[in-house]
Amino acid sequence: MSEKELEEVQNQPDDNQNESELEDSSDTKKRRTTTPIPTPSSNADFLAVPASPPKFISFQDLMTATKGVRNMTLAHEIAVDNDFKLEKYEPQAQSVEKRVHDIMHQAFWDLLQEQLNADPPDYTPALNLLGEVKEKLLSLLLPQHVRLRAQIEEVLDMELIKQKMEKDAFDIHYYSGYVIDTMAKLCAPIRDENIQKLRTVTEVVPLFKEIFQLLEMMGMDMANYTIQQMRPYIQQQSVEYERKKFQDLLEVQKQNGRDGLQFTKLWLSRNLKKLQESSSSLGAAAASSITPVTVLNEAYMELLNWDDKETFPETLLMDQNRFLELRDKTKRLTLISAVLLLTYHTVGTPIVGVQALKQTLQSRINVLLDGVQPTELKEKMAHVAEEVNKVVGETLRELGFQDREKSKEDNLKGQIVQVLDESHTVHQVIRSRVHQFIYQTSFSSHSEPKKIPQGLSTVQKDLVQVCGQFLRLIAHNRSVFSIWYSSIIEHLLEYK
C-alpha cells in the first residue's frame, strides 16, 4: 500500500531512533541517572502511590509549572496537528459573558457617537481610537516593511492629529481612508471582500467598528501565518522542549510527594501482564520475545480499545481526545465492515460484485453512526438495519429482482442488530483484522507494502487515515517519552 499520508509518517526517523533507545539496555542504564523514577524493591511498591506526607510548594513554583505545561501543550499542538491554527474566542450565545460583552461594547460605541454628534464635536475618543488603530497596523508589519512603517508613523502622528483637532482642522474621513488603504496593502487576499465592504461605509462609528473587527482578523491571520512558517522549526525542537517541560513538571510533583508517572506505570504494567499471559502457553521462546519495544507497542494498541473507566497515562494526556477519537473511528469502521459482510453473506448471489451498493451502504451507515454515544448504539443499529434493507431492496429492484420476503428482511435486521455485540463471531473477526492491520502498519517494517485485509476494502480510505493519524501520534509520543518508558519497562521486566 502506497498511501502518501502513511509514507510521510513512516519516513520519520524519530520512531526508529527511539525504538533503539528502548532496546539498548546499556544506554537505558546511563539515562536512568537523570530520570526521576524510584527504584523500589518490588513491582507492588513501584506501582503504588507514594505514602510520604505532602510537602509545601511555593505559589511561584506552581505558577511556573503551570505556565510550562501551557507552553508545552501549545508546542505539542503545533507539532502534531498540521491544521492547527488560532481562532478568535467567542463567548457562547445567550451566556452571561456574551451579554456583558455586547452591552459594554455597545455602550462604548454609543458614547462615541454621542461625543461626535456634540456641538462642537468632541474628537478626543476618536484620537484614542486612531492611536489603537496605529498600534495594530504597526503590529502587522514585517521587518522588511521599513518604508511603510515610517509612512504610518508620519501620517498617524498622534501629536499632530491632536493639534489639528484643537484647531478644528481634523478630517476623520481622511485618516480612516488612509487606514483602509494601508490595511488593503497588508491583508491576505481572503480579506479583500472585507476591505471593499469598508470602503462603502460612510458613518464614522460603524466604520470604526468594522475597521477594528477586520484588524482583529488580520492579526489572527498574521499569527497563523507565523505559526505556519515556524512549524518545521517547532516540530524539530518540540521533542526536546516537551521532554524538558515534562521533566520540570515531574520535579514539581515530586516536591509535593506525588508520583507524576503513576498511571503511566499502571498502563505499561497492565500490558506487560497481558503479553505474559498470552505467551505463557507458547513456551520459553515466546516469553523471551517480550521486550520493552513489544510492551510499549501493546500498550499503544490498547488505546484503540480504551476502557473509559481507566485513567489515561500522564504521558498521553495532551493527545487523550485524539486517541479516543481514533478509538471511536476504529470501532465504527469495524462495525460498518461487519454489517457489510453480514449483508452480502445473507442476501447472497443477487448482490455479489455490486461495488456501488457497498459504497452506498458504507456512506449511509457511517452517517447514521457518526457521533453516536455507546449507550445509543443499540437503538441506532435498528435504524441501520432498516436503512440497509431499504437500500438493498432498491438495488435489487434496479437489477430486475423481485422484492425479498419479509422474513428474509427480518432475518437480516436481526443479524445486523446482533453484530453490535463484541462477542459476535463476525465482529470479532473484523476487529481482529482491523487491529492487525493497524499494528502491522504502525510497528512492522515500513518498507514493505501493506495489504488491506479481506472485508475491509470498502473502508480502506478511512482505515488508512486512521493508521496515519495513529502512527503520527505514537511516533511523536515515543520520541518525547521513551526515556521514561524505557526505565519503567526495564524495571518491570526485572521483577516479572
C-alpha positions as MATLAB code, in Angstrom:
seq = 'MSEKELEEVQNQPDDNQNESELEDSSDTKKRRTTTPIPTPSSNADFLAVPASPPKFISFQDLMTATKGVRNMTLAHEIAVDNDFKLEKYEPQAQSVEKRVHDIMHQAFWDLLQEQLNADPPDYTPALNLLGEVKEKLLSLLLPQHVRLRAQIEEVLDMELIKQKMEKDAFDIHYYSGYVIDTMAKLCAPIRDENIQKLRTVTEVVPLFKEIFQLLEMMGMDMANYTIQQMRPYIQQQSVEYERKKFQDLLEVQKQNGRDGLQFTKLWLSRNLKKLQESSSSLGAAAASSITPVTVLNEAYMELLNWDDKETFPETLLMDQNRFLELRDKTKRLTLISAVLLLTYHTVGTPIVGVQALKQTLQSRINVLLDGVQPTELKEKMAHVAEEVNKVVGETLRELGFQDREKSKEDNLKGQIVQVLDESHTVHQVIRSRVHQFIYQTSFSSHSEPKKIPQGLSTVQKDLVQVCGQFLRLIAHNRSVFSIWYSSIIEHLLEYK';
ca = [
       0.000    0.000    0.000;
       1.487    3.320   -1.024;
      -0.820    5.893    0.575;
       1.004    9.236    0.713;
      -0.079   10.056    4.257;
       1.318    6.809    5.634;
       4.566    7.150    3.734;
       5.180   10.625    5.099;
       4.706    9.457    8.658;
       6.581    6.193    8.200;
       9.676    8.025    6.963;
      10.048    9.915   10.224;
      13.389    8.997   11.813;
      12.416    9.608   15.442;
      10.405    6.399   15.804;
      13.231    4.078   14.777;
      15.711    6.081   16.775;
      13.757    5.684   19.965;
      12.990    2.005   19.392;
      16.737    1.507   19.587;
      16.752    3.531   22.797;
      14.242    1.137   24.302;
      16.161   -1.916   23.147;
      19.611   -0.747   24.239;
      19.751   -1.636   27.921;
      23.213   -0.122   28.406;
      22.095    3.242   27.127;
      18.979    2.990   29.247;
      21.009    2.416   32.398;
      23.066    5.507   31.639;
      19.942    7.593   31.172;
      18.469    6.374   34.429;
      20.773    8.667   36.331;
      18.701   11.620   35.105;
      15.272   10.002   35.262;
      13.027   10.847   38.233;
      11.850    7.265   38.705;
      12.311    5.472   42.044;
      13.879    2.054   42.381;
      11.754    0.158   44.905;
      12.223   -3.426   45.876;
       9.132   -4.826   44.170;
       6.596   -4.092   41.460;
       3.884   -3.610   44.076;
       5.932   -0.837   45.697;
       6.925    0.509   42.294;
       3.313    0.942   41.180;
       1.964    2.145   44.495;
       1.105    5.749   45.220;
       3.840    7.293   47.426;
       2.884    7.239   51.108;
       5.157   10.092   52.194;
       3.439   13.171   53.598;
       2.889   16.054   51.142;
       5.414   18.863   51.157;
       4.706   22.542   50.691;
       5.262   24.037   47.267;
       5.577   27.746   46.639;
       2.999   29.612   44.593;
       5.766   30.779   42.266;
       6.862   27.184   41.585;
       3.270   26.188   40.937;
       2.682   29.048   38.509;
       5.964   28.323   36.746;
       4.982   24.692   36.299;
       1.513   25.675   35.073;
       2.966   28.087   32.518;
       5.395   25.383   31.398;
       2.535   22.949   30.822;
       0.616   25.546   28.791;
       3.672   26.261   26.637;
       4.360   22.549   26.247;
       0.762   21.939   25.185;
       0.880   24.734   22.612;
       4.165   23.490   21.140;
       2.755   19.965   21.047;
      -0.436   21.058   19.263;
       1.552   22.888   16.591;
       3.916   19.931   16.148;
       1.346   17.130   15.775;
      -1.536   18.988   14.115;
      -0.720   20.232   10.623;
      -4.073   22.020   10.547;
      -3.536   23.829   13.843;
      -4.497   27.494   13.815;
      -5.519   30.154   16.272;
      -9.145   31.223   16.253;
     -10.922   34.198   17.739;
     -12.541   33.413   21.072;
     -16.289   33.882   21.003;
     -18.409   33.602   24.187;
     -21.292   31.170   23.956;
     -24.537   32.634   22.671;
     -27.043   33.524   25.403;
     -24.297   33.301   28.047;
     -23.799   35.977   30.711;
     -20.312   36.614   29.334;
     -21.742   37.224   25.867;
     -24.413   39.620   27.172;
     -21.913   41.609   29.267;
     -19.509   41.751   26.316;
     -22.201   43.054   23.958;
     -23.556   45.593   26.461;
     -20.121   47.041   27.231;
     -19.158   47.320   23.588;
     -22.462   48.863   22.610;
     -22.159   51.388   25.449;
     -18.692   52.360   24.210;
     -19.813   52.903   20.614;
     -22.965   54.772   21.750;
     -20.831   57.132   23.816;
     -18.512   57.721   20.858;
     -21.486   58.547   18.638;
     -22.821   60.965   21.251;
     -19.490   62.772   21.538;
     -19.076   63.062   17.765;
     -22.620   64.458   17.462;
     -21.959   67.154   20.087;
     -21.680   70.809   19.047;
     -18.773   71.285   18.690;
     -17.791   67.608   18.161;
     -15.564   66.014   20.802;
     -12.850   64.148   18.895;
     -10.902   63.012   21.960;
     -12.258   59.409   21.817;
     -11.511   59.351   18.083;
      -7.911   60.283   18.853;
      -7.646   57.323   21.210;
      -9.172   55.032   18.583;
      -6.694   56.206   15.947;
      -3.883   55.531   18.407;
      -5.085   51.943   18.849;
      -5.505   51.525   15.093;
      -1.959   52.766   14.578;
      -0.553   50.255   17.073;
      -2.488   47.403   15.443;
      -1.224   48.379   11.997;
       2.378   48.532   13.225;
       1.994   45.088   14.825;
       1.086   43.624   11.420;
       4.288   44.827    9.762;
       7.162   42.550    8.887;
      10.825   43.597    9.307;
      11.096   44.451    5.597;
       8.255   46.981    5.806;
      10.653   49.821    6.658;
       9.160   52.479    4.366;
       5.568   51.602    5.253;
       6.391   51.784    8.948;
       7.878   55.246    8.510;
       4.845   56.353    6.500;
       2.390   55.139    9.184;
       4.384   56.958   11.860;
       4.314   60.116    9.757;
       0.622   60.115    8.749;
      -0.739   58.857   12.067;
       1.327   61.268   14.143;
      -0.805   61.488   17.275;
       0.615   64.809   18.411;
      -0.047   66.405   15.017;
      -3.566   64.954   14.887;
      -4.255   66.307   18.377;
      -3.161   69.786   17.246;
      -5.483   69.575   14.218;
      -8.375   68.649   16.487;
      -7.679   71.618   18.742;
      -7.645   73.960   15.721;
     -10.785   72.370   14.250;
      -8.814   71.212   11.202;
      -9.267   67.486   11.745;
     -10.773   65.405    8.912;
     -11.637   61.966   10.270;
     -12.528   60.609    6.824;
      -9.042   61.399    5.524;
      -7.462   59.304    8.261;
      -9.981   56.476    8.005;
      -9.337   56.375    4.241;
      -5.594   56.146    4.830;
      -6.106   53.352    7.370;
      -8.248   51.357    4.929;
      -5.688   51.802    2.121;
      -2.917   50.597    4.429;
      -4.979   47.623    5.556;
      -5.571   46.718    1.895;
      -1.785   46.511    1.402;
      -1.292   44.251    4.418;
      -4.299   41.924    4.434;
      -4.434   38.435    2.949;
      -6.360   38.024   -0.338;
      -9.158   36.308    1.601;
      -9.892   39.679    3.276;
     -10.245   41.683    0.054;
     -14.024   41.438    0.226;
     -13.955   42.902    3.753;
     -11.834   45.806    2.502;
     -14.332   46.540   -0.265;
     -17.138   46.497    2.303;
     -15.231   49.028    4.438;
     -14.996   51.447    1.521;
     -18.793   51.592    1.297;
     -19.317   52.575    4.957;
     -19.704   56.336    5.416;
     -20.873   56.672    9.026;
     -17.905   57.144   11.374;
     -18.918   54.839   14.235;
     -19.981   51.851   12.082;
     -16.808   52.390   10.028;
     -14.511   52.201   13.046;
     -16.373   49.156   14.359;
     -15.721   47.388   11.041;
     -12.088   48.555   10.989;
     -11.411   47.093   14.436;
     -13.098   43.797   13.579;
     -11.061   43.462   10.401;
      -7.816   44.407   12.155;
      -8.509   41.661   14.680;
      -8.984   39.143   11.872;
      -5.803   40.366   10.171;
      -3.914   39.943   13.433;
      -5.150   36.363   13.643;
      -4.147   35.793   10.012;
      -0.650   37.082   10.773;
      -0.325   34.879   13.855;
      -1.382   31.786   11.898;
       0.962   32.705    9.051;
       3.820   32.946   11.557;
       2.910   29.551   13.028;
       2.817   28.045    9.541;
       6.256   29.426    8.718;
       7.723   28.300   12.041;
       6.087   24.860   12.105;
       9.085   22.946   10.646;
      11.356   24.523   13.266;
       8.848   23.912   16.068;
       8.494   20.271   15.010;
      12.261   19.864   15.156;
      12.569   21.425   18.584;
       9.324   20.265   20.201;
      10.623   16.843   21.272;
      13.395   18.263   23.451;
      11.185   21.122   24.595;
       8.278   18.881   25.642;
      10.668   16.477   27.345;
      12.236   19.280   29.367;
       8.887   20.778   30.384;
       7.560   17.370   31.397;
      10.701   16.793   33.465;
      10.086   20.124   35.201;
       6.501   19.098   35.924;
       7.653   15.783   37.409;
      10.077   17.624   39.668;
       7.317   19.897   40.968;
       5.072   16.891   41.648;
       7.945   15.080   43.326;
       8.450   18.022   45.686;
       4.818   17.666   46.685;
       5.174   13.930   47.373;
       3.393   12.809   44.210;
       4.393   10.297   41.569;
       3.857   12.040   38.248;
       4.063    8.743   36.370;
       1.652    6.693   38.471;
      -0.862    5.924   35.715;
       1.823    5.527   33.064;
       3.332    2.744   35.179;
      -0.057    1.059   35.603;
      -0.693    1.283   31.859;
       2.635   -0.319   30.941;
       2.398   -2.905   33.718;
      -1.076   -3.955   32.572;
       0.127   -4.558   29.024;
       3.242   -6.415   30.125;
       0.979   -8.738   32.119;
      -1.237   -9.182   29.057;
       1.753  -10.240   26.946;
       2.998  -12.592   29.638;
      -0.389  -14.291   29.919;
      -0.724  -14.731   26.155;
       2.805  -16.140   25.841;
       2.669  -18.481   28.851;
       1.091  -21.253   26.792;
       3.565  -20.855   23.927;
       6.747  -21.751   25.765;
      10.037  -20.094   26.635;
      10.669  -18.790   23.120;
       7.506  -16.673   23.186;
       8.292  -15.394   26.680;
      11.763  -14.307   25.603;
      10.274  -12.257   22.783;
       8.790   -9.840   25.319;
      10.937   -6.715   25.131;
      10.491   -3.050   26.055;
       9.514   -2.387   22.440;
       6.815   -5.083   22.290;
       5.410   -3.987   25.651;
       5.145   -0.374   24.513;
       3.622   -1.420   21.185;
       0.999   -3.469   23.010;
       0.294   -0.523   25.297;
      -0.197    1.800   22.329;
      -2.644   -0.663   20.752;
      -4.686   -0.688   23.964;
      -5.527    2.950   23.245;
      -7.670    1.837   20.289;
      -9.804   -0.221   22.659;
      -9.513    2.049   25.691;
     -11.835    1.473   28.637;
     -13.193    4.812   29.834;
     -13.084    3.511   33.408;
      -9.283    3.590   33.274;
      -7.292    6.784   33.901;
      -5.250    7.948   30.937;
      -1.438    7.800   31.339;
       0.175   11.132   32.169;
       2.431   10.908   29.114;
      -0.576   10.730   26.776;
      -2.843   13.361   28.296;
      -2.155   16.014   25.661;
      -3.426   13.622   22.979;
      -6.161   11.929   25.002;
      -9.002   13.328   22.890;
      -7.200   12.414   19.667;
      -6.619    8.819   20.780;
     -10.217    8.440   21.965;
     -11.437    9.836   18.650;
      -9.289    7.279   16.820;
     -10.687    4.560   19.087;
     -14.234    5.551   18.186;
     -13.386    5.728   14.476;
     -11.797    2.276   14.639;
     -14.865    0.812   16.337;
     -17.149    2.459   13.781;
     -15.111    1.090   10.857;
     -15.220   -2.352   12.463;
     -18.989   -2.179   12.830;
     -19.522   -0.915    9.269;
     -17.359   -3.682    7.821;
     -19.132   -6.309    9.925;
     -22.555   -5.091    8.731;
     -21.415   -5.158    5.098;
     -20.014   -8.667    5.464;
     -23.241   -9.914    7.034;
     -25.380   -8.186    4.383;
     -23.533   -9.663    1.410;
     -23.406  -13.103    3.018;
     -27.119  -13.073    3.883;
     -28.528  -11.607    0.653;
     -26.148  -13.700   -1.402;
     -25.815  -14.079   -5.173;
     -28.023  -11.193   -6.404;
     -25.694   -8.517   -4.988;
     -22.324  -10.246   -5.283;
     -19.902   -7.968   -7.143;
     -22.152   -4.902   -6.952;
     -19.494   -2.461   -5.685;
     -21.739    0.593   -5.903;
     -24.004   -0.964   -3.278;
     -21.063   -1.346   -0.880;
     -20.137    2.306   -1.238;
     -23.729    3.437   -0.738;
     -24.196    1.262    2.325;
     -20.861    2.356    3.798;
     -21.753    6.036    3.345;
     -25.257    5.684    4.815;
     -24.130    3.615    7.823;
     -21.253    5.997    8.515;
     -23.657    8.938    8.666;
     -26.034    7.080   10.982;
     -23.274    6.049   13.396;
     -21.258    9.272   13.373;
     -21.138   10.838   16.837;
     -23.395    8.199   18.383;
     -22.722    7.536   22.071;
     -22.188    3.915   23.238;
     -25.478    3.983   25.164;
     -27.337    4.897   21.963;
     -25.744    2.295   19.701;
     -28.315   -0.454   20.223;
     -31.168    1.816   19.180;
     -29.150    3.182   16.247;
     -28.345   -0.295   14.976;
     -32.064   -0.903   14.455;
     -32.114    2.198   12.241;
     -29.008    0.944   10.436;
     -30.728   -2.387    9.764;
     -33.799   -0.628    8.340;
     -31.630    1.544    6.103;
     -29.644   -1.471    4.868;
     -32.839   -3.349    3.983;
     -34.157   -0.275    2.194;
     -31.008    0.252    0.095;
     -30.684   -3.467   -0.685;
     -34.325   -3.585   -1.781;
     -33.872   -0.591   -4.096;
     -30.749   -2.141   -5.622;
     -32.436   -5.492   -6.219;
     -35.328   -3.806   -7.999;
     -32.880   -1.859  -10.191;
     -31.198   -5.147  -11.089;
     -34.540   -6.722  -12.026;
     -35.002   -8.967   -8.993;
     -38.224   -9.383   -7.044;
     -38.680   -7.909   -3.588;
     -37.422  -10.101   -0.794;
     -39.788  -11.782    1.595;
     -40.393  -10.002    4.894;
     -38.963  -12.961    6.806;
     -35.634  -12.508    4.993;
     -35.618   -8.789    5.750;
     -36.323   -9.515    9.431;
     -33.537  -12.110    9.445;
     -31.012   -9.577    8.112;
     -32.249   -6.950   10.541;
     -31.798   -9.296   13.482;
     -28.268  -10.228   12.445;
     -27.264   -6.594   11.992;
     -28.515   -5.687   15.478;
     -26.741   -8.699   16.983;
     -23.383   -7.899   15.356;
     -23.093   -4.916   17.707;
     -22.162   -7.421   20.433;
     -18.339   -7.550   20.528;
     -18.500  -11.275   21.278;
     -20.289  -11.867   17.956;
     -18.123  -14.041   15.703;
     -18.223  -11.687   12.716;
     -17.496   -8.685   14.947;
     -14.501  -10.473   16.472;
     -13.110  -11.484   13.067;
     -13.383   -7.967   11.610;
     -11.999   -6.312   14.760;
      -9.019   -8.672   14.706;
      -8.303   -7.826   11.072;
      -8.593   -4.081   11.692;
      -6.266   -4.138   14.701;
      -3.801   -6.455   12.997;
      -3.592   -4.103   10.009;
      -3.060   -1.079   12.256;
      -0.397   -2.966   14.242;
       1.487   -4.039   11.117;
       1.272   -0.558    9.645;
       2.496    1.076   12.838;
       5.153   -1.293   14.127;
       6.422   -3.581   11.349;
       8.871   -2.751    8.585;
       7.849    0.456    6.861;
       9.485   -0.558    3.583;
       7.058   -3.413    2.947;
       3.671   -2.666    1.294;
       0.667   -3.424    3.485;
      -2.256   -5.366    2.056;
      -5.756   -4.382    3.100;
      -7.317   -7.417    4.837;
     -10.299   -9.160    3.304;
     -13.604   -7.494    4.128;
     -12.074   -4.039    4.728;
     -11.646   -2.757    1.176;
     -14.773   -0.605    1.373;
     -13.431    1.313    4.376;
      -9.849    1.365    3.070;
      -9.597    5.152    2.751;
     -10.855    5.790    6.295;
      -8.738    2.972    7.703;
      -5.574    4.325    6.086;
      -6.384    7.750    7.507;
      -6.746    6.267   10.998;
      -3.408    4.483   10.602;
      -1.680    7.672    9.509;
      -3.025    9.697   12.435;
      -2.263    6.929   14.919;
       1.270    6.451   13.638;
       1.989   10.180   13.727;
       0.813   10.456   17.336;
       2.694    7.456   18.687;
       5.873    8.380   16.796;
       5.911   11.800   18.455;
       4.915   10.389   21.823;
       7.638    7.744   21.688;
      10.226   10.363   20.760;
       9.346   12.558   23.731;
       8.749    9.996   26.459;
      10.920    6.993   25.515;
      13.385    7.858   28.292;
      10.680    7.241   30.919;
       9.075    4.292   29.122;
      12.443    2.566   28.887;
      13.185    2.916   32.587;
       9.692    1.816   33.700;
       9.534   -1.262   31.435;
      13.102   -2.332   32.236;
      12.228   -2.243   35.916;
       9.025   -4.218   35.372;
      10.891   -6.858   33.341;
      13.472   -7.266   36.078;
      10.758   -8.333   38.535;
       8.430  -10.219   36.189;
];
